[in-house]
PDB file of C-alpha atoms in Angstrom:
ATOM      1  CA  LEU A   1       0.421  32.374  36.120  1.00 48.00           C
ATOM      2  CA  HIS A   2       2.426  29.304  35.259  1.00 41.00           C
ATOM      3  CA  LEU A   3       0.712  26.395  37.001  1.00 43.00           C
ATOM      4  CA  SER A   4       3.043  23.540  37.830  1.00 38.00           C
ATOM      5  CA  ILE A   5       2.340  19.998  38.925  1.00 37.00           C
ATOM      6  CA  ARG A   6       5.490  18.941  40.669  1.00 36.00           C
ATOM      7  CA  ARG A   7       5.556  17.279  44.036  1.00 35.00           C
ATOM      8  CA  GLN A   8       8.405  18.093  46.347  1.00 35.00           C
ATOM      9  CA  ARG A   9       9.314  18.266  49.989  1.00 33.00           C
ATOM     10  CA  GLN A  10       9.950  21.687  51.443  1.00 36.00           C
ATOM     11  CA  MET A  11      11.996  22.266  54.558  1.00 36.00           C
ATOM     12  CA  CYS A  12       9.927  21.652  57.741  1.00 42.00           C
ATOM     13  CA  ILE A  13       6.542  21.176  56.068  1.00 46.00           C
ATOM     14  CA  ARG A  14       5.440  17.648  55.326  1.00 50.00           C
ATOM     15  CA  GLU A  15       4.150  16.542  51.951  1.00 74.00           C
ATOM     16  CA  VAL A  16       4.172  19.853  50.161  1.00 84.00           C
ATOM     17  CA  SER A  17       2.967  20.080  46.573  1.00 87.00           C
ATOM     18  CA  GLU A  18       3.937  22.923  44.296  1.00 89.00           C
ATOM     19  CA  ILE A  19       0.895  24.438  42.599  1.00 93.00           C
ATOM     20  CA  ILE A  20       2.472  27.485  40.940  1.00 92.00           C
ATOM     21  CA  GLN A  21       6.112  27.022  40.055  1.00 90.00           C
ATOM     22  CA  ASN A  22       8.349  28.502  42.761  1.00 87.00           C
ATOM     23  CA  GLN A  23       5.416  30.485  44.260  1.00 93.00           C
ATOM     24  CA  LEU A  24       2.515  28.503  45.730  1.00 95.00           C
ATOM     25  CA  TRP A  25       2.572  25.289  47.723  1.00 92.00           C
ATOM     26  CA  ILE A  26      -0.056  23.314  49.633  1.00 94.00           C
ATOM     27  CA  GLY A  27       0.922  21.058  52.508  1.00 89.00           C
ATOM     28  CA  SER A  28       0.001  19.385  55.755  1.00 86.00           C
ATOM     29  CA  LYS A  29       0.539  20.578  59.316  1.00 69.00           C
ATOM     30  CA  PRO A  30       3.742  22.600  59.617  1.00 63.00           C
ATOM     31  CA  ASP A  31       6.461  21.839  62.120  1.00 61.00           C
ATOM     32  CA  PRO A  32       8.161  24.650  64.027  1.00 54.00           C
ATOM     33  CA  GLY A  33      11.325  25.884  62.403  1.00 57.00           C
ATOM     34  CA  THR A  34      12.693  28.113  59.724  1.00 51.00           C
ATOM     35  CA  TYR A  35      10.926  28.229  56.364  1.00 61.00           C
ATOM     36  CA  CYS A  36      11.782  29.389  52.883  1.00 81.00           C
ATOM     37  CA  PHE A  37       8.363  31.026  52.361  1.00 85.00           C
ATOM     38  CA  ASP A  38       7.294  34.645  52.617  1.00 90.00           C
ATOM     39  CA  LEU A  39       3.822  33.685  53.884  1.00 91.00           C
ATOM     40  CA  ILE A  40       2.452  30.601  55.637  1.00 90.00           C
ATOM     41  CA  VAL A  41      -1.299  30.126  55.967  1.00 93.00           C
ATOM     42  CA  LEU A  42      -2.481  27.956  58.876  1.00 92.00           C
ATOM     43  CA  ALA A  43      -5.952  27.016  57.625  1.00 95.00           C
ATOM     44  CA  ALA A  44      -6.838  24.318  60.201  1.00 92.00           C
ATOM     45  CA  TYR A  45      -8.552  25.404  63.404  1.00 88.00           C
ATOM     46  CA  GLU A  46      -6.841  22.562  65.293  1.00 84.00           C
ATOM     47  CA  TYR A  47      -3.359  23.877  64.438  1.00 77.00           C
ATOM     48  CA  PRO A  48      -3.189  27.517  65.533  1.00 72.00           C
ATOM     49  CA  LEU A  49       0.213  29.115  65.926  1.00 71.00           C
ATOM     50  CA  ARG A  50       0.206  28.468  69.692  1.00 67.00           C
ATOM     51  CA  ILE A  51       0.020  24.710  68.961  1.00 62.00           C
ATOM     52  CA  VAL A  52       2.360  24.705  65.943  1.00 61.00           C
ATOM     53  CA  GLY A  53       5.037  26.665  67.768  1.00 62.00           C
ATOM     54  CA  SER A  54       7.381  29.413  66.729  1.00 63.00           C
ATOM     55  CA  ILE A  55       7.753  30.027  63.029  1.00 67.00           C
ATOM     56  CA  GLU A  56      10.792  32.168  62.281  1.00 68.00           C
ATOM     57  CA  GLY A  57      10.911  34.401  59.246  1.00 74.00           C
ATOM     58  CA  PRO A  58       7.703  34.394  57.217  1.00 82.00           C
ATOM     59  CA  LYS A  59       4.451  36.149  57.944  1.00 86.00           C
ATOM     60  CA  VAL A  60       1.891  33.687  59.363  1.00 88.00           C
ATOM     61  CA  ILE A  61      -1.888  33.926  58.941  1.00 91.00           C
ATOM     62  CA  GLU A  62      -4.167  31.851  61.157  1.00 91.00           C
ATOM     63  CA  VAL A  63      -7.500  31.158  59.432  1.00 95.00           C
ATOM     64  CA  GLY A  64      -8.974  28.488  61.737  1.00 93.00           C
ATOM     65  CA  LEU A  65     -11.351  26.660  59.405  1.00 96.00           C
ATOM     66  CA  PRO A  66     -13.245  23.419  60.095  1.00 96.00           C
ATOM     67  CA  ASP A  67     -13.400  20.785  57.353  1.00 95.00           C
ATOM     68  CA  GLN A  68     -17.147  21.146  56.911  1.00 95.00           C
ATOM     69  CA  GLU A  69     -19.650  23.670  55.580  1.00 95.00           C
ATOM     70  CA  LEU A  70     -18.466  27.125  56.614  1.00 96.00           C
ATOM     71  CA  ASN A  71     -20.562  29.748  58.345  1.00 96.00           C
ATOM     72  CA  SER A  72     -20.439  33.372  57.160  1.00 95.00           C
ATOM     73  CA  GLN A  73     -17.593  34.347  59.536  1.00 96.00           C
ATOM     74  CA  GLN A  74     -15.472  31.367  58.488  1.00 96.00           C
ATOM     75  CA  THR A  75     -16.149  32.091  54.819  1.00 96.00           C
ATOM     76  CA  ALA A  76     -15.088  35.704  55.351  1.00 96.00           C
ATOM     77  CA  ARG A  77     -11.833  34.532  57.023  1.00 97.00           C
ATOM     78  CA  ALA A  78     -11.107  32.155  54.137  1.00 97.00           C
ATOM     79  CA  LEU A  79     -11.685  34.923  51.583  1.00 97.00           C
ATOM     80  CA  GLU A  80      -9.579  37.402  53.536  1.00 97.00           C
ATOM     81  CA  ALA A  81      -6.717  34.892  53.694  1.00 97.00           C
ATOM     82  CA  ALA A  82      -7.131  34.204  49.955  1.00 98.00           C
ATOM     83  CA  GLN A  83      -6.899  37.935  49.215  1.00 98.00           C
ATOM     84  CA  THR A  84      -3.633  38.100  51.158  1.00 98.00           C
ATOM     85  CA  VAL A  85      -2.288  35.036  49.331  1.00 98.00           C
ATOM     86  CA  ALA A  86      -3.300  36.550  45.983  1.00 98.00           C
ATOM     87  CA  LYS A  87      -1.496  39.782  46.897  1.00 98.00           C
ATOM     88  CA  TYR A  88       1.685  37.894  47.801  1.00 97.00           C
ATOM     89  CA  LEU A  89       1.508  35.842  44.596  1.00 98.00           C
ATOM     90  CA  SER A  90       0.984  38.950  42.459  1.00 97.00           C
ATOM     91  CA  GLU A  91       4.141  40.375  44.061  1.00 97.00           C
ATOM     92  CA  GLY A  92       6.107  37.217  43.143  1.00 96.00           C
ATOM     93  CA  LYS A  93       6.418  36.027  46.746  1.00 95.00           C
ATOM     94  CA  LYS A  94       6.432  32.424  48.000  1.00 92.00           C
ATOM     95  CA  VAL A  95       3.366  31.135  49.857  1.00 93.00           C
ATOM     96  CA  CYS A  96       2.506  27.843  51.545  1.00 92.00           C
ATOM     97  CA  CYS A  97      -1.068  27.055  52.574  1.00 94.00           C
ATOM     98  CA  THR A  98      -1.298  24.339  55.234  1.00 92.00           C
ATOM     99  CA  CYS A  99      -3.889  22.368  57.173  1.00 92.00           C
ATOM    100  CA  ALA A 100      -3.930  19.051  59.011  1.00 88.00           C
ATOM    101  CA  MET A 101      -3.649  16.867  55.903  1.00 90.00           C
ATOM    102  CA  GLY A 102      -3.157  19.340  53.057  1.00 91.00           C
ATOM    103  CA  ILE A 103      -6.380  18.150  51.434  1.00 94.00           C
ATOM    104  CA  ASN A 104      -9.306  20.532  51.900  1.00 96.00           C
ATOM    105  CA  ARG A 105      -8.827  23.683  53.972  1.00 97.00           C
ATOM    106  CA  SER A 106      -5.386  24.614  52.651  1.00 97.00           C
ATOM    107  CA  SER A 107      -6.596  23.790  49.143  1.00 97.00           C
ATOM    108  CA  LEU A 108      -9.653  26.009  49.614  1.00 98.00           C
ATOM    109  CA  VAL A 109      -7.566  29.054  50.531  1.00 98.00           C
ATOM    110  CA  ALA A 110      -5.120  28.393  47.684  1.00 98.00           C
ATOM    111  CA  ALA A 111      -7.946  27.821  45.187  1.00 98.00           C
ATOM    112  CA  LEU A 112      -9.776  30.984  46.231  1.00 98.00           C
ATOM    113  CA  SER A 113      -6.578  33.005  45.830  1.00 98.00           C
ATOM    114  CA  LEU A 114      -6.074  31.722  42.286  1.00 98.00           C
ATOM    115  CA  VAL A 115      -9.717  32.402  41.419  1.00 97.00           C
ATOM    116  CA  LEU A 116      -9.253  35.961  42.708  1.00 97.00           C
ATOM    117  CA  LEU A 117      -6.291  36.224  40.322  1.00 97.00           C
ATOM    118  CA  GLY A 118      -8.512  35.216  37.391  1.00 95.00           C
ATOM    119  CA  VAL A 119      -7.892  31.479  37.016  1.00 96.00           C
ATOM    120  CA  SER A 120     -11.079  29.505  36.325  1.00 96.00           C
ATOM    121  CA  PRO A 121     -12.395  27.264  39.140  1.00 97.00           C
ATOM    122  CA  ARG A 122     -12.305  24.208  36.900  1.00 97.00           C
ATOM    123  CA  ARG A 123      -8.626  24.742  36.098  1.00 97.00           C
ATOM    124  CA  VAL A 124      -7.725  25.520  39.717  1.00 97.00           C
ATOM    125  CA  ILE A 125      -9.512  22.458  41.105  1.00 97.00           C
ATOM    126  CA  SER A 126      -7.954  20.223  38.457  1.00 97.00           C
ATOM    127  CA  ARG A 127      -4.397  21.488  39.126  1.00 97.00           C
ATOM    128  CA  ILE A 128      -4.696  21.166  42.889  1.00 97.00           C
ATOM    129  CA  ARG A 129      -6.090  17.637  42.624  1.00 95.00           C
ATOM    130  CA  GLU A 130      -3.343  16.639  40.197  1.00 94.00           C
ATOM    131  CA  ALA A 131      -0.663  18.080  42.457  1.00 93.00           C
ATOM    132  CA  ARG A 132      -2.019  16.770  45.777  1.00 92.00           C
ATOM    133  CA  GLY A 133      -3.510  13.469  44.614  1.00 88.00           C
ATOM    134  CA  VAL A 134      -6.487  13.693  46.958  1.00 89.00           C
ATOM    135  CA  ALA A 135      -7.720  17.243  47.448  1.00 94.00           C
ATOM    136  CA  LEU A 136     -10.855  19.344  47.600  1.00 96.00           C
ATOM    137  CA  THR A 137     -13.112  16.449  48.549  1.00 95.00           C
ATOM    138  CA  ASN A 138     -15.379  18.747  50.599  1.00 95.00           C
ATOM    139  CA  PRO A 139     -18.368  19.618  48.357  1.00 96.00           C
ATOM    140  CA  TRP A 140     -19.070  22.853  50.272  1.00 96.00           C
ATOM    141  CA  PHE A 141     -15.574  24.068  49.466  1.00 97.00           C
ATOM    142  CA  ILE A 142     -16.066  23.346  45.761  1.00 97.00           C
ATOM    143  CA  GLU A 143     -19.307  25.320  45.907  1.00 96.00           C
ATOM    144  CA  GLN A 144     -17.515  28.228  47.619  1.00 96.00           C
ATOM    145  CA  ILE A 145     -14.833  28.299  44.916  1.00 97.00           C
ATOM    146  CA  TYR A 146     -17.466  28.550  42.164  1.00 96.00           C
ATOM    147  CA  GLU A 147     -19.535  31.116  44.113  1.00 94.00           C
ATOM    148  CA  THR A 148     -16.453  33.292  44.528  1.00 94.00           C
ATOM    149  CA  TYR A 149     -15.687  33.050  40.809  1.00 93.00           C
ATOM    150  CA  LEU A 150     -19.273  33.900  39.851  1.00 92.00           C
ATOM    151  CA  GLY A 151     -19.224  36.841  42.280  1.00 91.00           C
ATOM    152  CA  LEU A 152     -16.276  38.318  40.384  1.00 86.00           C
ATOM    153  CA  LYS A 153     -18.109  38.289  37.051  1.00 70.00           C
ATOM    154  CA  PRO A 154     -19.865  41.527  35.995  1.00 62.00           C
TER     155      PRO A 154
END
């Protein structure tokens, strides 16, 4: 994967940062409208699709995570979303992970997807923080990223 650190605005999603060139973005709460992504992940529990409004075109996944330590069900939802993101990325599709501020929950799902694709946690965390400025400040999320990586090792 070619990791890119280029900030840009994407149609209808505020403050989007490109993590993988022309494939993976992280951003804040989406506005209703038409998007240029194949998949949009709504990671924040406070912004489910019924609140965000109609999103035309891409597939939408609602994950509903709090910005705190996750319980086992929430962790399973984050990992399931990350597996879907990883699948889309491996197929060359465009994905945007969103949450309220584009700092922690969207970054967690994006980071987990990259770890599932074989990128080291250290590299993933560094790239996301460089791209977003402030990101992955939740220590439980950092722990989850490393636990997922270690769980993949034989």
